Short mmCIF file of C-alpha atoms in Angstrom, two decimals:
data_model
loop_
_atom_site.label_atom_id
_atom_site.label_comp_id
_atom_site.label_asym_id
_atom_site.label_seq_id
_atom_site.Cartn_x
_atom_site.Cartn_y
_atom_site.Cartn_z
CA UNK A 982 20.75 14.29 13.04
CA UNK A 983 21.96 10.77 13.73
CA UNK A 984 18.80 10.07 15.74
CA UNK A 985 16.64 11.30 12.86
CA UNK A 986 18.44 8.97 10.44
CA UNK A 987 17.90 6.06 12.85
CA UNK A 988 14.20 6.88 13.19
CA UNK A 989 13.89 7.16 9.39
CA UNK A 990 15.58 3.79 8.95
CA UNK A 991 13.22 2.16 11.47
CA UNK A 992 10.16 3.64 9.73
CA UNK A 993 11.37 2.45 6.30
CA UNK A 994 12.13 -1.01 7.67
CA UNK A 995 8.63 -1.23 9.16
CA UNK A 996 7.03 -0.13 5.88
CA UNK A 997 8.97 -2.63 3.79
CA UNK A 998 8.22 -5.43 6.24
CA UNK A 999 4.54 -4.51 6.06
CA UNK A 1000 4.63 -4.50 2.24
CA UNK A 1001 6.35 -7.88 2.24
CA UNK A 1002 3.83 -9.26 4.72
CA UNK A 1003 0.82 -7.97 2.81
CA UNK A 1004 1.85 -8.50 -0.80
CA UNK A 1005 3.83 -11.66 -0.31
CA UNK A 1006 0.97 -13.56 1.25
CA UNK A 1007 -0.82 -16.20 -0.74
CA UNK A 1008 -4.42 -15.27 -1.10
CA UNK A 1009 -7.24 -17.09 -2.84
CA UNK A 1010 -9.39 -15.41 -5.47
CA UNK A 1011 -12.43 -15.84 -3.25
CA UNK A 1012 -10.73 -14.20 -0.25
CA UNK A 1013 -9.59 -11.28 -2.37
CA UNK A 1014 -13.08 -10.85 -3.82
CA UNK A 1015 -14.51 -10.81 -0.31
CA UNK A 1016 -12.00 -8.16 0.76
CA UNK A 1017 -12.90 -6.04 -2.27
CA UNK A 1018 -16.60 -6.20 -1.47
CA UNK A 1019 -15.89 -5.20 2.13
CA UNK A 1020 -13.72 -2.29 0.96
CA UNK A 1021 -16.44 -1.04 -1.39
CA UNK A 1022 -19.02 -1.26 1.40
CA UNK A 1023 -16.69 0.66 3.72
CA UNK A 1024 -16.26 3.37 1.09
CA UNK A 1025 -20.02 3.95 0.93
CA UNK A 1026 -20.27 3.98 4.71
CA UNK A 1027 -17.30 6.34 5.13
CA UNK A 1028 -18.72 8.84 2.62
CA UNK A 1029 -22.09 8.77 4.40
CA UNK A 1030 -20.52 9.14 7.86
CA UNK A 1031 -18.39 12.10 6.78
CA UNK A 1032 -21.39 13.80 5.14
CA UNK A 1033 -23.64 13.20 8.16
CA UNK A 1034 -21.03 14.51 10.62
CA UNK A 1035 -20.14 17.59 8.59
CA UNK A 1036 -23.81 18.33 7.83
CA UNK A 1037 -24.50 18.42 11.56
CA UNK A 1038 -21.61 20.86 12.06
CA UNK A 1039 -22.64 23.08 9.12
CA UNK A 1040 -26.23 23.23 10.42
CA UNK A 1041 -25.11 23.99 13.97
CA UNK A 1042 -26.46 20.72 15.34
CA UNK A 1043 -23.15 19.46 16.73
CA UNK A 1044 -23.79 20.70 20.23
CA UNK B 318 -0.78 7.09 7.33
CA UNK B 319 1.11 3.81 7.24
CA UNK B 320 -1.31 2.44 4.65
CA UNK B 321 -0.80 5.55 2.52
CA UNK B 322 2.96 5.06 2.64
CA UNK B 323 2.53 1.43 1.65
CA UNK B 324 0.34 2.51 -1.28
CA UNK B 325 2.94 5.04 -2.39
CA UNK B 326 5.74 2.49 -2.08
CA UNK B 327 3.77 -0.02 -4.14
CA UNK B 328 3.01 2.56 -6.78
CA UNK B 329 6.60 3.71 -6.96
CA UNK B 330 7.67 0.34 -8.35
CA UNK B 331 5.24 0.03 -11.29
CA UNK B 332 7.54 -2.37 -13.14
CA UNK B 333 7.19 -4.96 -10.41
CA UNK B 334 3.61 -3.96 -9.73
CA UNK B 335 2.71 -4.94 -13.29
CA UNK B 336 4.77 -8.07 -13.77
CA UNK B 337 5.78 -9.74 -10.48
CA UNK B 338 3.99 -12.87 -9.38
CA UNK B 339 0.72 -14.53 -10.33
CA UNK B 340 -2.26 -12.54 -11.52
CA UNK B 341 -3.99 -13.00 -8.16
CA UNK B 342 -0.91 -11.77 -6.33
CA UNK B 343 -0.69 -8.70 -8.57
CA UNK B 344 -4.41 -8.02 -8.19
CA UNK B 345 -3.91 -8.27 -4.45
CA UNK B 346 -1.12 -5.68 -4.69
CA UNK B 347 -3.44 -3.45 -6.69
CA UNK B 348 -6.13 -3.93 -4.05
CA UNK B 349 -3.70 -2.99 -1.25
CA UNK B 350 -2.61 0.13 -3.12
CA UNK B 351 -6.23 1.23 -3.67
CA UNK B 352 -7.18 0.42 -0.06
CA UNK B 353 -4.26 2.54 1.17
CA UNK B 354 -5.35 5.47 -0.98
CA UNK B 355 -8.96 5.07 0.14
CA UNK B 356 -7.92 5.14 3.78
CA UNK B 357 -5.83 8.27 3.22
CA UNK B 358 -8.73 9.93 1.40
CA UNK B 359 -11.11 9.06 4.24
CA UNK B 360 -8.85 10.64 6.87
CA UNK B 361 -8.12 13.66 4.68
CA UNK B 362 -11.74 14.48 3.79
CA UNK B 363 -13.06 13.82 7.30
CA UNK B 364 -10.68 16.53 8.51
CA UNK B 365 -10.93 18.91 5.55
CA UNK B 366 -14.75 18.88 5.30
CA UNK B 367 -15.00 19.28 9.10
CA UNK B 368 -12.85 22.42 9.01
CA UNK B 369 -14.93 23.82 6.15
CA UNK B 370 -18.23 22.95 7.88
CA UNK B 371 -17.13 24.86 10.99
CA UNK B 372 -16.73 27.99 8.86
CA UNK B 373 -20.08 27.64 7.04
CA UNK B 374 -22.39 30.67 7.48
CA UNK B 375 -25.30 28.21 7.72
CA UNK B 376 -24.09 27.37 11.24
CA UNK B 377 -25.53 30.67 12.37
CA UNK B 378 -28.53 30.96 10.07
CA UNK B 379 -29.82 27.41 10.59
CA UNK B 380 -30.13 26.89 6.85
CA UNK B 381 -29.50 23.43 5.34
CA UNK B 382 -25.89 22.42 4.66
CA UNK B 383 -26.64 22.47 0.94
CA UNK B 384 -26.54 26.28 1.15
CA UNK B 385 -22.85 26.10 2.09
CA UNK B 386 -21.09 26.03 -1.28
CA UNK B 387 -17.64 25.29 0.15
CA UNK B 388 -18.90 22.22 1.98
CA UNK B 389 -20.72 21.00 -1.13
CA UNK B 390 -17.45 21.38 -3.07
CA UNK B 391 -15.65 19.34 -0.40
CA UNK B 392 -18.28 16.59 -0.62
CA UNK B 393 -18.10 16.63 -4.41
CA UNK B 394 -14.33 16.22 -4.41
CA UNK B 395 -14.60 13.41 -1.84
CA UNK B 396 -17.25 11.64 -3.97
CA UNK B 397 -15.03 11.97 -7.02
CA UNK B 398 -12.09 10.37 -5.20
CA UNK B 399 -14.21 7.60 -3.69
CA UNK B 400 -15.78 6.93 -7.11
CA UNK B 401 -12.23 6.48 -8.41
CA UNK B 402 -11.32 3.96 -5.70
CA UNK B 403 -14.59 2.05 -6.13
CA UNK B 404 -14.15 1.96 -9.90
CA UNK B 405 -10.62 0.53 -9.53
CA UNK B 406 -11.90 -2.02 -7.00
CA UNK B 407 -14.73 -3.06 -9.33
CA UNK B 408 -12.20 -3.59 -12.13
CA UNK B 409 -10.07 -5.77 -9.83
CA UNK B 410 -13.20 -7.73 -8.91
CA UNK B 411 -14.09 -8.14 -12.60
CA UNK B 412 -10.57 -9.36 -13.42
CA UNK B 413 -10.84 -11.97 -10.66
CA UNK B 414 -14.25 -13.06 -11.96
CA UNK B 415 -12.84 -13.45 -15.49
CA UNK B 416 -9.93 -15.48 -14.12
CA UNK B 417 -12.32 -17.76 -12.26
CA UNK B 418 -14.21 -18.64 -15.45
CA UNK B 419 -10.98 -19.38 -17.26
CA UNK B 420 -10.73 -16.13 -19.20
CA UNK B 421 -7.16 -15.48 -18.08
CA UNK B 422 -6.20 -13.50 -21.14
CA UNK B 423 -9.07 -11.06 -20.68
CA UNK B 424 -8.30 -10.78 -16.97
CA UNK B 425 -4.65 -10.07 -17.80
CA UNK B 426 -5.61 -7.36 -20.29
CA UNK B 427 -7.88 -5.78 -17.69
CA UNK B 428 -4.92 -5.56 -15.32
CA UNK B 429 -3.27 -3.03 -17.64
CA UNK B 430 -6.36 -0.83 -17.31
CA UNK B 431 -6.39 -1.32 -13.54
CA UNK B 432 -2.77 -0.15 -13.31
CA UNK B 433 -3.60 2.94 -15.39
CA UNK B 434 -6.66 3.67 -13.24
CA UNK B 435 -4.57 3.41 -10.06
CA UNK B 436 -1.91 5.75 -11.42
CA UNK B 437 -4.66 8.21 -12.44
CA UNK B 438 -6.07 8.00 -8.94
CA UNK B 439 -2.63 8.65 -7.45
CA UNK B 440 -2.26 11.72 -9.70
CA UNK B 441 -5.68 12.98 -8.60
CA UNK B 442 -4.92 12.44 -4.91
CA UNK B 443 -1.63 14.29 -5.28
CA UNK B 444 -3.40 17.15 -7.11
CA UNK B 445 -6.02 17.41 -4.36
CA UNK B 446 -3.39 17.30 -1.64
CA UNK B 447 -4.55 14.01 -0.15
CA UNK B 448 -1.16 12.34 -0.57
CA UNK B 449 1.08 15.36 -0.26
CA UNK B 450 -0.81 17.69 2.04
CA UNK B 451 -1.36 20.35 -0.66
CA UNK B 452 -4.63 22.14 -1.55
#
């Protein structure tokens, strides 16, 4: 039980440090716009990749 | 998983999410929250649609995947979620563009809509089991 609490505390600490690191950083408008464009591109690619992979499985072409 | 937890943590403090820091900083927080949800959705649907595809009768008949209704439903739900993340990201992008041309007030008013869109997305992801491991 004590070990579980310790692990939980470590995980929470890591998450909060990550949040502080990511949200506390100064970022320019241009950099943020670039990140948004990359994210939107990744979304399109991810959807296509998932569809392609699962299509192959559904059609029995996955080996 | 870590990104999803970060997204949830960010969304669980909406007061700060809406009012802390400069507009760019808050838009960055919104971006991080959406990116976390997008990543969770990607992992969830890659696994869920794969499981469904393996059970499709078309695997044996050689018919096109479109004949597998369950897989089409999985794709449709994934598209709906990804449309939600892209829409929120476009709104963040628009707010930044407005800020850059000096229309700070309009950008600020758009942030309220962005927050609502993100909370809607969170509700949808919870309903679909992406964030809580449900249906």
